XYZ file of N, CA and C in Angstrom:
699
model
N 41.875 -54.495 60.366
C 41.954 -53.369 59.439
C 43.410 -53.195 58.950
N 43.565 -53.021 57.665
C 44.916 -52.855 57.098
C 45.491 -51.521 57.529
N 46.747 -51.548 57.936
C 47.450 -50.322 58.299
C 48.525 -50.021 57.277
N 48.659 -48.773 56.893
C 49.625 -48.349 55.895
C 50.721 -47.501 56.542
N 51.858 -47.481 55.896
C 52.958 -46.641 56.384
C 52.624 -45.164 56.295
N 51.824 -44.807 55.297
C 51.364 -43.419 55.156
C 49.987 -43.494 54.510
N 49.255 -42.412 54.514
C 47.911 -42.391 53.987
C 47.913 -42.613 52.472
N 47.120 -43.541 51.974
C 47.025 -43.741 50.519
C 46.523 -42.457 49.814
N 46.910 -42.315 48.564
C 46.451 -41.156 47.792
C 44.939 -41.196 47.651
N 44.348 -40.040 47.633
C 42.904 -39.929 47.473
C 42.490 -40.358 46.055
N 41.321 -40.963 45.950
C 40.775 -41.331 44.653
C 40.405 -40.068 43.868
N 40.762 -40.019 42.580
C 40.380 -38.894 41.730
C 38.912 -39.085 41.313
N 38.109 -38.057 41.493
C 36.712 -38.119 41.115
C 36.370 -37.100 40.056
N 35.564 -37.518 39.079
C 35.111 -36.623 38.013
C 33.631 -36.303 38.243
N 33.218 -35.045 38.244
C 31.823 -34.699 38.450
C 30.912 -35.342 37.398
N 29.723 -35.638 37.786
C 28.693 -36.199 36.893
C 27.548 -35.227 36.787
N 27.154 -34.893 35.572
C 26.089 -33.953 35.364
C 24.787 -34.475 35.970
N 24.102 -33.648 36.752
C 22.854 -34.037 37.374
C 22.957 -34.910 38.600
N 24.145 -35.070 39.145
C 24.339 -35.932 40.307
C 25.293 -35.269 41.296
N 25.091 -35.553 42.577
C 26.031 -35.091 43.583
C 27.191 -36.070 43.748
N 27.044 -37.261 43.182
C 28.091 -38.258 43.253
C 29.109 -38.078 42.124
N 30.362 -38.420 42.403
C 31.407 -38.328 41.413
C 31.813 -39.704 40.880
N 32.383 -39.718 39.701
C 32.848 -40.945 39.077
C 34.285 -41.200 39.546
N 34.550 -42.299 40.262
C 35.902 -42.558 40.771
C 36.781 -43.179 39.677
N 37.921 -42.560 39.420
C 38.789 -42.982 38.334
C 39.686 -44.138 38.795
N 39.679 -45.217 38.015
C 40.525 -46.381 38.299
C 41.748 -46.386 37.391
N 41.541 -46.500 36.072
C 42.620 -46.465 35.115
C 42.249 -45.533 33.968
N 43.299 -45.059 33.246
C 43.092 -44.193 32.103
C 43.811 -44.796 30.917
N 43.030 -45.232 29.926
C 43.556 -45.772 28.678
C 43.398 -44.728 27.572
N 44.382 -44.630 26.684
C 44.338 -43.697 25.556
C 44.607 -44.459 24.270
N 43.816 -44.131 23.237
C 43.986 -44.763 21.924
C 44.857 -43.880 21.070
N 45.870 -44.430 20.463
C 46.766 -43.663 19.595
C 46.334 -43.662 18.145
N 46.427 -42.531 17.471
C 46.210 -42.390 16.038
C 44.922 -43.038 15.595
N 43.792 -42.583 16.145
C 42.493 -43.198 15.832
C 41.651 -42.350 14.882
N 42.225 -41.293 14.336
C 41.613 -40.554 13.243
C 42.594 -40.562 12.060
N 42.107 -40.879 10.876
C 43.001 -41.042 9.738
C 43.841 -39.801 9.436
N 43.177 -38.618 9.437
C 43.899 -37.397 9.113
C 44.981 -37.086 10.147
N 44.718 -37.399 11.428
C 45.745 -37.191 12.449
C 46.902 -38.173 12.256
N 46.603 -39.412 11.881
C 47.659 -40.376 11.622
C 48.577 -39.854 10.519
N 47.996 -39.281 9.480
C 48.803 -38.746 8.390
C 49.681 -37.579 8.857
N 49.109 -36.678 9.667
C 49.892 -35.509 10.114
C 51.022 -35.928 11.043
N 50.894 -37.125 11.634
C 51.956 -37.637 12.490
C 52.941 -38.537 11.732
N 52.722 -38.651 10.401
C 53.665 -39.367 9.562
C 53.403 -40.836 9.393
N 52.109 -41.267 9.573
C 51.777 -42.687 9.484
C 50.678 -42.912 8.454
N 50.662 -44.114 7.876
C 49.611 -44.562 6.967
C 48.412 -44.967 7.808
N 47.246 -44.353 7.598
C 46.117 -44.655 8.452
C 45.344 -45.915 8.053
N 46.008 -46.955 7.608
C 45.340 -48.212 7.367
C 44.718 -48.695 8.662
N 43.696 -49.530 8.535
C 42.953 -49.935 9.721
C 43.678 -51.100 10.436
N 44.893 -50.791 10.881
C 45.626 -51.761 11.671
C 45.008 -51.822 13.062
N 45.263 -52.901 13.815
C 44.689 -52.983 15.164
C 45.042 -51.758 15.995
N 44.136 -51.285 16.817
C 44.418 -50.096 17.635
C 45.522 -50.374 18.641
N 46.217 -49.313 19.051
C 47.201 -49.469 20.104
C 46.899 -48.453 21.195
N 47.410 -48.764 22.398
C 47.012 -47.995 23.574
C 48.232 -47.614 24.385
N 48.085 -46.525 25.112
C 49.042 -46.173 26.169
C 48.212 -45.723 27.369
N 48.805 -45.625 28.501
C 48.089 -45.308 29.730
C 48.617 -44.039 30.376
N 47.741 -43.366 31.082
C 48.105 -42.257 31.964
C 47.736 -42.689 33.387
N 48.421 -42.174 34.377
C 48.017 -42.465 35.759
C 46.675 -41.841 36.079
N 45.957 -42.430 36.989
C 44.634 -41.895 37.332
C 44.718 -40.430 37.790
N 45.801 -40.080 38.486
C 45.893 -38.707 38.979
C 46.388 -37.717 37.938
N 46.536 -38.174 36.672
C 46.759 -37.227 35.566
C 45.449 -36.512 35.210
N 44.305 -37.119 35.600
C 43.008 -36.493 35.342
C 42.852 -35.237 36.185
N 42.480 -34.130 35.507
C 42.221 -32.875 36.207
C 40.804 -32.419 35.856
N 39.843 -32.602 36.760
C 38.471 -32.183 36.445
C 38.387 -30.673 36.263
N 37.638 -30.281 35.228
C 37.412 -28.879 34.925
C 35.980 -28.540 35.364
N 35.835 -27.661 36.310
C 34.502 -27.324 36.831
C 33.651 -26.656 35.757
N 32.365 -26.949 35.802
C 31.412 -26.395 34.833
C 31.429 -24.867 34.912
N 31.603 -24.222 33.764
C 31.563 -22.769 33.720
C 32.834 -22.074 34.142
N 33.887 -22.827 34.488
C 35.134 -22.241 34.928
C 36.246 -22.519 33.933
N 37.301 -21.716 34.011
C 38.508 -21.940 33.214
C 39.583 -22.477 34.131
N 40.071 -23.679 33.807
C 41.120 -24.315 34.601
C 42.454 -23.647 34.328
N 43.213 -23.343 35.370
C 44.587 -22.871 35.194
C 45.504 -24.096 35.193
N 46.150 -24.352 34.059
C 46.971 -25.575 33.893
C 48.442 -25.162 33.764
N 49.276 -25.559 34.704
C 50.677 -25.187 34.615
C 51.397 -25.785 33.399
N 52.205 -24.976 32.766
C 53.055 -25.454 31.665
C 54.016 -26.472 32.271
N 54.135 -27.672 31.715
C 54.939 -28.729 32.367
C 56.440 -28.526 32.215
N 57.154 -29.207 33.062
C 58.611 -29.172 33.016
C 59.144 -29.998 31.853
N 60.369 -29.688 31.456
C 61.157 -30.500 30.518
C 60.564 -30.588 29.106
N 59.850 -29.562 28.690
C 59.347 -29.531 27.317
C 59.352 -28.105 26.771
N 59.504 -28.025 25.488
C 59.358 -26.740 24.792
C 58.378 -26.891 23.628
N 57.591 -27.954 23.655
C 56.641 -28.199 22.561
C 55.428 -28.921 23.180
N 54.574 -28.156 23.819
C 53.447 -28.646 24.613
C 52.181 -28.624 23.762
N 51.597 -29.779 23.461
C 50.518 -29.856 22.494
C 49.166 -30.213 23.139
N 48.100 -29.719 22.512
C 46.725 -30.072 22.852
C 46.262 -31.220 21.951
N 45.334 -32.038 22.461
C 44.641 -33.056 21.662
C 43.241 -33.195 22.246
N 42.218 -32.687 21.553
C 40.844 -32.793 22.036
C 40.308 -34.205 21.771
N 39.539 -34.756 22.731
C 39.096 -36.138 22.574
C 37.727 -36.363 23.236
N 36.986 -37.310 22.693
C 35.821 -37.877 23.389
C 36.339 -38.907 24.382
N 35.859 -38.828 25.621
C 36.232 -39.769 26.670
C 35.021 -40.635 27.004
N 35.238 -41.960 26.982
C 34.215 -42.897 27.398
C 34.527 -43.429 28.782
N 33.563 -43.423 29.655
C 33.732 -43.860 31.044
C 33.041 -45.199 31.247
N 33.806 -46.177 31.687
C 33.289 -47.534 31.865
C 32.523 -47.636 33.212
N 31.314 -48.181 33.154
C 30.523 -48.347 34.348
C 30.253 -49.780 34.738
N 30.603 -50.722 33.847
C 30.431 -52.142 34.108
C 31.619 -52.874 33.566
N 32.222 -53.726 34.390
C 33.439 -54.423 33.994
C 33.208 -55.593 33.063
N 34.317 -56.102 32.508
C 34.223 -57.276 31.660
C 35.497 -57.520 30.887
N 35.667 -58.762 30.453
C 36.771 -59.165 29.583
C 36.199 -59.763 28.298
N 36.960 -59.659 27.214
C 36.513 -60.240 25.918
C 35.081 -59.806 25.601
N 34.848 -58.524 25.724
C 33.509 -57.967 25.467
C 33.229 -57.963 23.977
N 32.068 -58.458 23.595
C 31.659 -58.449 22.181
C 31.343 -57.016 21.747
N 31.634 -56.725 20.479
C 31.379 -55.384 19.955
C 29.929 -54.984 20.178
N 29.020 -55.902 19.893
C 27.589 -55.583 20.004
C 27.150 -55.318 21.432
N 27.938 -55.745 22.419
C 27.596 -55.515 23.822
C 28.407 -54.392 24.451
N 29.372 -53.856 23.713
C 30.355 -52.973 24.318
C 29.750 -51.704 24.892
N 28.811 -51.102 24.222
C 28.264 -49.834 24.676
C 27.449 -49.996 25.955
N 27.000 -51.211 26.245
C 26.270 -51.421 27.502
C 27.218 -51.329 28.717
N 28.518 -51.319 28.469
C 29.502 -51.182 29.544
C 29.869 -49.736 29.803
N 29.324 -48.802 29.001
C 29.675 -47.381 29.142
C 28.717 -46.699 30.101
N 29.298 -46.080 31.118
C 28.479 -45.253 32.024
C 28.138 -43.911 31.390
N 29.155 -43.282 30.782
C 28.917 -41.947 30.231
C 30.062 -41.460 29.391
N 29.946 -40.191 28.986
C 30.916 -39.575 28.065
C 31.265 -38.168 28.559
N 32.466 -37.746 28.159
C 32.922 -36.405 28.519
C 33.893 -35.876 27.464
N 34.126 -34.591 27.519
C 35.170 -33.961 26.711
C 36.486 -33.982 27.501
N 37.588 -34.365 26.848
C 38.874 -34.412 27.509
C 39.984 -33.868 26.628
N 41.099 -33.554 27.257
C 42.315 -33.147 26.566
C 43.431 -34.102 26.913
N 44.068 -34.683 25.900
C 45.283 -35.490 26.084
C 46.470 -34.568 25.823
N 46.929 -33.865 26.862
C 48.044 -32.934 26.698
C 49.334 -33.736 26.564
N 50.221 -33.244 25.690
C 51.367 -34.038 25.256
C 52.639 -33.190 25.221
N 53.697 -33.722 25.812
C 55.017 -33.108 25.626
C 55.581 -33.702 24.321
N 55.230 -33.017 23.199
C 55.443 -33.614 21.879
C 56.927 -33.840 21.602
N 57.794 -32.945 22.025
C 59.211 -33.129 21.763
C 59.743 -34.371 22.462
N 59.278 -34.631 23.680
C 59.721 -35.808 24.391
C 59.111 -37.080 23.793
N 57.849 -36.999 23.390
C 57.212 -38.142 22.729
C 57.969 -38.530 21.465
N 58.300 -37.532 20.646
C 58.990 -37.800 19.389
C 60.397 -38.361 19.633
N 61.058 -37.817 20.638
C 62.394 -38.326 20.964
C 62.334 -39.808 21.356
N 61.353 -40.161 22.181
C 61.199 -41.551 22.587
C 60.809 -42.429 21.390
N 59.949 -41.920 20.520
C 59.537 -42.678 19.339
C 60.729 -43.005 18.447
N 61.575 -42.017 18.236
C 62.737 -42.220 17.384
C 63.715 -43.218 17.979
N 63.715 -43.312 19.316
C 64.622 -44.251 19.990
C 63.976 -45.622 20.214
N 62.710 -45.780 19.778
C 62.006 -47.022 19.985
C 61.636 -47.293 21.410
N 61.471 -46.228 22.197
C 61.173 -46.364 23.624
C 59.731 -45.967 23.914
N 59.207 -46.380 25.083
C 57.821 -46.009 25.468
C 57.650 -44.497 25.545
N 56.407 -44.082 25.429
C 56.064 -42.658 25.357
C 55.779 -42.014 26.721
N 55.902 -42.741 27.819
C 55.367 -42.245 29.080
C 55.775 -40.804 29.420
N 57.050 -40.446 29.239
C 57.425 -39.091 29.649
C 56.821 -38.030 28.756
N 56.338 -38.421 27.573
C 55.663 -37.482 26.687
C 54.171 -37.423 26.901
N 53.595 -38.472 27.503
C 52.146 -38.578 27.620
C 51.617 -38.704 29.039
N 52.360 -39.364 29.920
C 51.799 -39.756 31.233
C 52.254 -38.871 32.366
N 52.530 -37.625 32.087
C 53.062 -36.743 33.122
C 51.913 -36.129 33.966
N 52.300 -35.426 35.022
C 51.314 -34.833 35.933
C 50.373 -33.879 35.212
N 49.110 -33.927 35.547
C 48.094 -32.981 35.110
C 47.914 -32.991 33.580
N 48.158 -34.161 32.952
C 48.164 -34.210 31.489
C 46.814 -34.542 30.896
N 45.756 -34.633 31.725
C 44.454 -35.024 31.174
C 43.305 -34.218 31.771
N 43.208 -32.922 31.438
C 42.050 -32.163 31.869
C 40.756 -32.768 31.266
N 39.686 -32.695 32.051
C 38.458 -33.373 31.620
C 37.249 -32.684 32.198
N 36.239 -32.480 31.331
C 34.986 -31.865 31.766
C 34.105 -32.912 32.480
N 33.000 -32.452 33.004
C 32.069 -33.338 33.718
C 31.510 -34.408 32.786
N 31.210 -35.563 33.375
C 30.624 -36.685 32.642
C 29.118 -36.524 32.475
N 28.645 -36.928 31.309
C 27.205 -37.038 31.074
C 26.831 -38.528 31.030
N 25.820 -38.968 31.759
C 25.362 -40.356 31.605
C 25.025 -40.663 30.152
N 25.350 -41.864 29.719
C 25.238 -42.227 28.309
C 23.837 -42.064 27.768
N 22.829 -42.311 28.603
C 21.454 -42.250 28.126
C 20.937 -40.833 27.983
N 21.793 -39.845 28.259
C 21.362 -38.467 28.190
C 22.026 -37.665 27.073
N 22.832 -38.327 26.245
C 23.647 -37.573 25.252
C 23.208 -37.784 23.822
N 22.211 -38.607 23.544
C 21.794 -38.828 22.169
C 22.834 -39.576 21.384
N 22.929 -39.253 20.087
C 23.819 -39.972 19.178
C 25.234 -39.407 19.254
N 25.977 -39.778 20.302
C 27.325 -39.279 20.514
C 28.252 -39.764 19.413
N 27.912 -40.817 18.733
C 28.812 -41.422 17.743
C 28.787 -40.705 16.394
N 27.949 -39.686 16.293
C 27.949 -38.803 15.126
C 28.064 -37.343 15.568
N 28.766 -37.108 16.661
C 28.854 -35.774 17.249
C 30.095 -35.026 16.750
N 29.946 -33.790 16.330
C 31.114 -32.963 16.012
C 31.951 -32.710 17.293
N 33.272 -32.606 17.117
C 34.143 -32.192 18.197
C 35.087 -31.129 17.672
N 35.556 -30.258 18.575
C 36.285 -29.082 18.144
C 37.190 -28.592 19.268
N 38.185 -27.793 18.865
C 39.041 -27.109 19.818
C 39.519 -25.806 19.224
N 39.466 -24.734 20.022
C 39.979 -23.430 19.631
C 41.066 -23.024 20.617
N 42.072 -22.300 20.126
C 43.087 -21.694 20.966
C 43.005 -20.182 20.769
N 42.737 -19.477 21.851
C 42.560 -18.020 21.829
C 41.527 -17.605 20.780
N 40.457 -18.416 20.658
C 39.350 -18.103 19.780
C 39.543 -18.505 18.332
N 40.670 -19.110 17.991
C 40.929 -19.512 16.606
C 40.791 -21.036 16.503
N 40.046 -21.464 15.466
C 39.861 -22.894 15.262
C 41.190 -23.621 15.033
N 41.360 -24.739 15.723
C 42.540 -25.574 15.537
C 42.170 -27.014 15.169
N 41.147 -27.543 15.797
C 40.697 -28.904 15.516
C 39.177 -28.915 15.296
N 38.736 -29.547 14.228
C 37.300 -29.748 13.983
C 37.155 -31.072 13.246
N 36.296 -31.939 13.783
C 36.039 -33.216 13.132
C 34.723 -33.752 13.656
N 34.528 -35.072 13.558
C 33.314 -35.714 14.018
C 33.672 -37.075 14.585
N 32.988 -37.476 15.633
C 33.299 -38.774 16.239
C 33.099 -39.911 15.242
N 32.244 -39.689 14.223
C 32.071 -40.758 13.224
C 33.269 -40.954 12.330
N 34.297 -40.126 12.479
C 35.536 -40.282 11.730
C 36.564 -41.170 12.447
N 36.229 -41.659 13.640
C 37.139 -42.582 14.303
C 37.416 -43.793 13.428
N 38.682 -44.184 13.360
C 39.023 -45.411 12.631
C 38.419 -46.615 13.335
N 38.577 -46.660 14.654
C 37.970 -47.684 15.473
C 36.909 -47.014 16.353
N 35.642 -47.445 16.190
C 34.548 -46.824 16.934
C 34.719 -47.042 18.418
N 33.911 -46.364 19.213
C 33.967 -46.537 20.663
C 33.716 -48.008 21.012
N 32.704 -48.617 20.412
C 32.380 -50.023 20.709
C 33.521 -50.950 20.329
N 34.120 -50.734 19.161
C 35.215 -51.572 18.720
C 36.441 -51.410 19.619
N 36.680 -50.167 20.037
C 37.809 -49.909 20.914
C 37.655 -50.624 22.249
N 36.459 -50.538 22.836
C 36.210 -51.223 24.107
C 36.377 -52.709 23.959
N 35.829 -53.264 22.906
C 35.918 -54.718 22.646
C 37.375 -55.153 22.521
N 38.141 -54.425 21.726
C 39.538 -54.807 21.492
C 40.344 -54.660 22.773
N 40.175 -53.568 23.483
C 40.940 -53.333 24.702
C 40.647 -54.407 25.738
N 39.396 -54.838 25.800
C 38.998 -55.819 26.821
C 39.573 -57.215 26.569
N 40.185 -57.411 25.428
C 40.876 -58.692 25.173
C 42.195 -58.754 25.914
N 42.740 -57.603 26.206
C 44.098 -57.534 26.806
C 44.086 -57.093 28.264
N 43.043 -56.361 28.649
C 42.870 -55.902 30.033
C 41.431 -56.138 30.451
N 41.207 -56.610 31.649
C 39.869 -56.669 32.155
C 39.453 -55.240 32.514
N 38.426 -54.738 31.850
C 37.942 -53.414 32.163
C 37.049 -53.480 33.394
N 37.116 -52.402 34.171
C 36.346 -52.307 35.389
C 35.653 -50.957 35.476
N 34.571 -50.911 36.255
C 33.941 -49.624 36.514
C 34.987 -48.655 37.082
N 35.012 -47.456 36.530
C 36.012 -46.460 36.947
C 37.087 -46.223 35.896
N 37.142 -47.097 34.874
C 38.117 -46.893 33.802
C 37.635 -45.809 32.840
N 38.603 -45.022 32.346
C 38.343 -44.001 31.316
C 39.099 -44.369 30.060
N 38.459 -44.144 28.903
C 39.122 -44.373 27.612
C 39.089 -43.092 26.827
N 40.254 -42.494 26.595
C 40.396 -41.360 25.682
C 40.480 -41.946 24.289
N 39.484 -41.625 23.434
C 39.286 -42.401 22.201
C 40.094 -41.926 21.000
N 40.922 -40.900 21.144
C 41.745 -40.434 20.054
C 41.421 -39.027 19.648
N 42.359 -38.388 18.968
C 42.200 -36.989 18.589
C 42.244 -36.833 17.078
N 41.483 -35.867 16.526
C 41.555 -35.600 15.091
C 42.778 -34.753 14.720
N 42.868 -34.446 13.428
C 43.987 -33.640 12.954
C 43.940 -32.234 13.518
N 45.062 -31.527 13.393
C 45.124 -30.131 13.816
C 45.825 -29.922 15.149
N 46.451 -30.971 15.674
C 47.157 -30.811 16.952
C 48.290 -29.776 16.792
N 48.607 -29.133 17.907
C 49.643 -28.109 17.825
C 50.008 -27.585 19.189
N 50.964 -26.665 19.262
C 51.491 -26.209 20.541
C 50.687 -25.090 21.182
N 50.832 -25.009 22.495
C 50.321 -23.845 23.261
C 51.474 -23.379 24.150
N 51.361 -22.112 24.523
C 52.354 -21.497 25.408
C 51.614 -20.840 26.575
N 52.363 -20.388 27.556
C 51.734 -19.724 28.708
C 50.867 -18.534 28.256
N 49.702 -18.455 28.809
C 48.760 -17.389 28.460
C 47.717 -17.813 27.458
N 47.954 -18.906 26.734
C 46.971 -19.402 25.760
C 45.756 -20.002 26.467
N 44.582 -19.796 25.873
C 43.348 -20.364 26.395
C 42.807 -21.370 25.378
N 42.620 -22.596 25.814
C 42.042 -23.660 24.982
C 40.582 -23.845 25.372
N 39.714 -23.838 24.379
C 38.305 -24.120 24.592
C 37.888 -25.176 23.583
N 37.245 -26.225 24.089
C 36.884 -27.325 23.195
C 35.710 -28.098 23.714
N 35.159 -28.933 22.850
C 34.012 -29.711 23.271
C 33.606 -30.740 22.247
N 32.665 -31.559 22.664
C 31.989 -32.524 21.826
C 30.523 -32.173 21.905
N 29.823 -32.172 20.755
C 28.427 -31.765 20.733
C 27.607 -32.585 21.737
N 26.729 -31.917 22.445
C 25.845 -32.502 23.468
C 26.537 -32.727 24.798
N 27.842 -32.452 24.883
C 28.550 -32.573 26.142
C 29.016 -31.195 26.619
N 29.219 -31.064 27.900
C 29.746 -29.818 28.469
C 31.148 -29.573 27.913
N 31.409 -28.381 27.381
C 32.773 -28.077 26.884
C 33.710 -27.792 28.045
N 34.981 -27.656 27.724
C 35.938 -27.273 28.760
C 36.744 -26.085 28.311
N 37.260 -25.369 29.300
C 38.076 -24.190 29.058
C 39.325 -24.306 29.957
N 40.490 -24.154 29.323
C 41.755 -24.354 30.029
C 42.726 -23.253 29.637
N 43.328 -22.609 30.618
C 44.362 -21.591 30.367
C 45.702 -22.139 30.842
N 46.704 -22.029 29.956
C 48.042 -22.473 30.293
C 48.741 -21.362 31.070
N 49.301 -21.682 32.215
C 49.932 -20.664 33.062
C 51.369 -21.043 33.379
């Protein structure tokens, strides 16, 4: 039996609707600028260039219990803390060089997620030509609702998604507005990384991103999926 110098970190688990078992998180991939209108608001031409990705650590995932409001601490070293509502695809079967037509067979399920961002730090790194990690991959940066098995959500690829802050609409769009569909994203990503069961893919956010401060409550969702509620504290 392998012995460690100290106890390894516990695996992060995301609840699954209708099951007592949890989805164990392996890796977290995020797609950048995957809605045309969001690309424009970030100052980019939304031509259909190949998708690009960044990663968050597995323990950035913060499960949001059904029917509860998560208390999310305002992070250190930022004064411009942004929300980004997203559809999350959970991989249930591994593979490399996955064909587009086979990609959705690798999906276990879907959930609503937030890609929280220290926007000031992200922009500073972007201007310096440096990686975005300190703006994107920080602690507790990915609140996420419970997963729904893929066969229980209907046509998720034409589902509206939305986010409100303190009851006011901030983001509204539809998954069918993705520049790169879920299947295309999985196929492309699998050319560069072997995907495995336990991987999560945050598929991108629509336009309307903006800041929150302590006391703000974010409520958002994707149609047919459990919404999430998060209060910044």
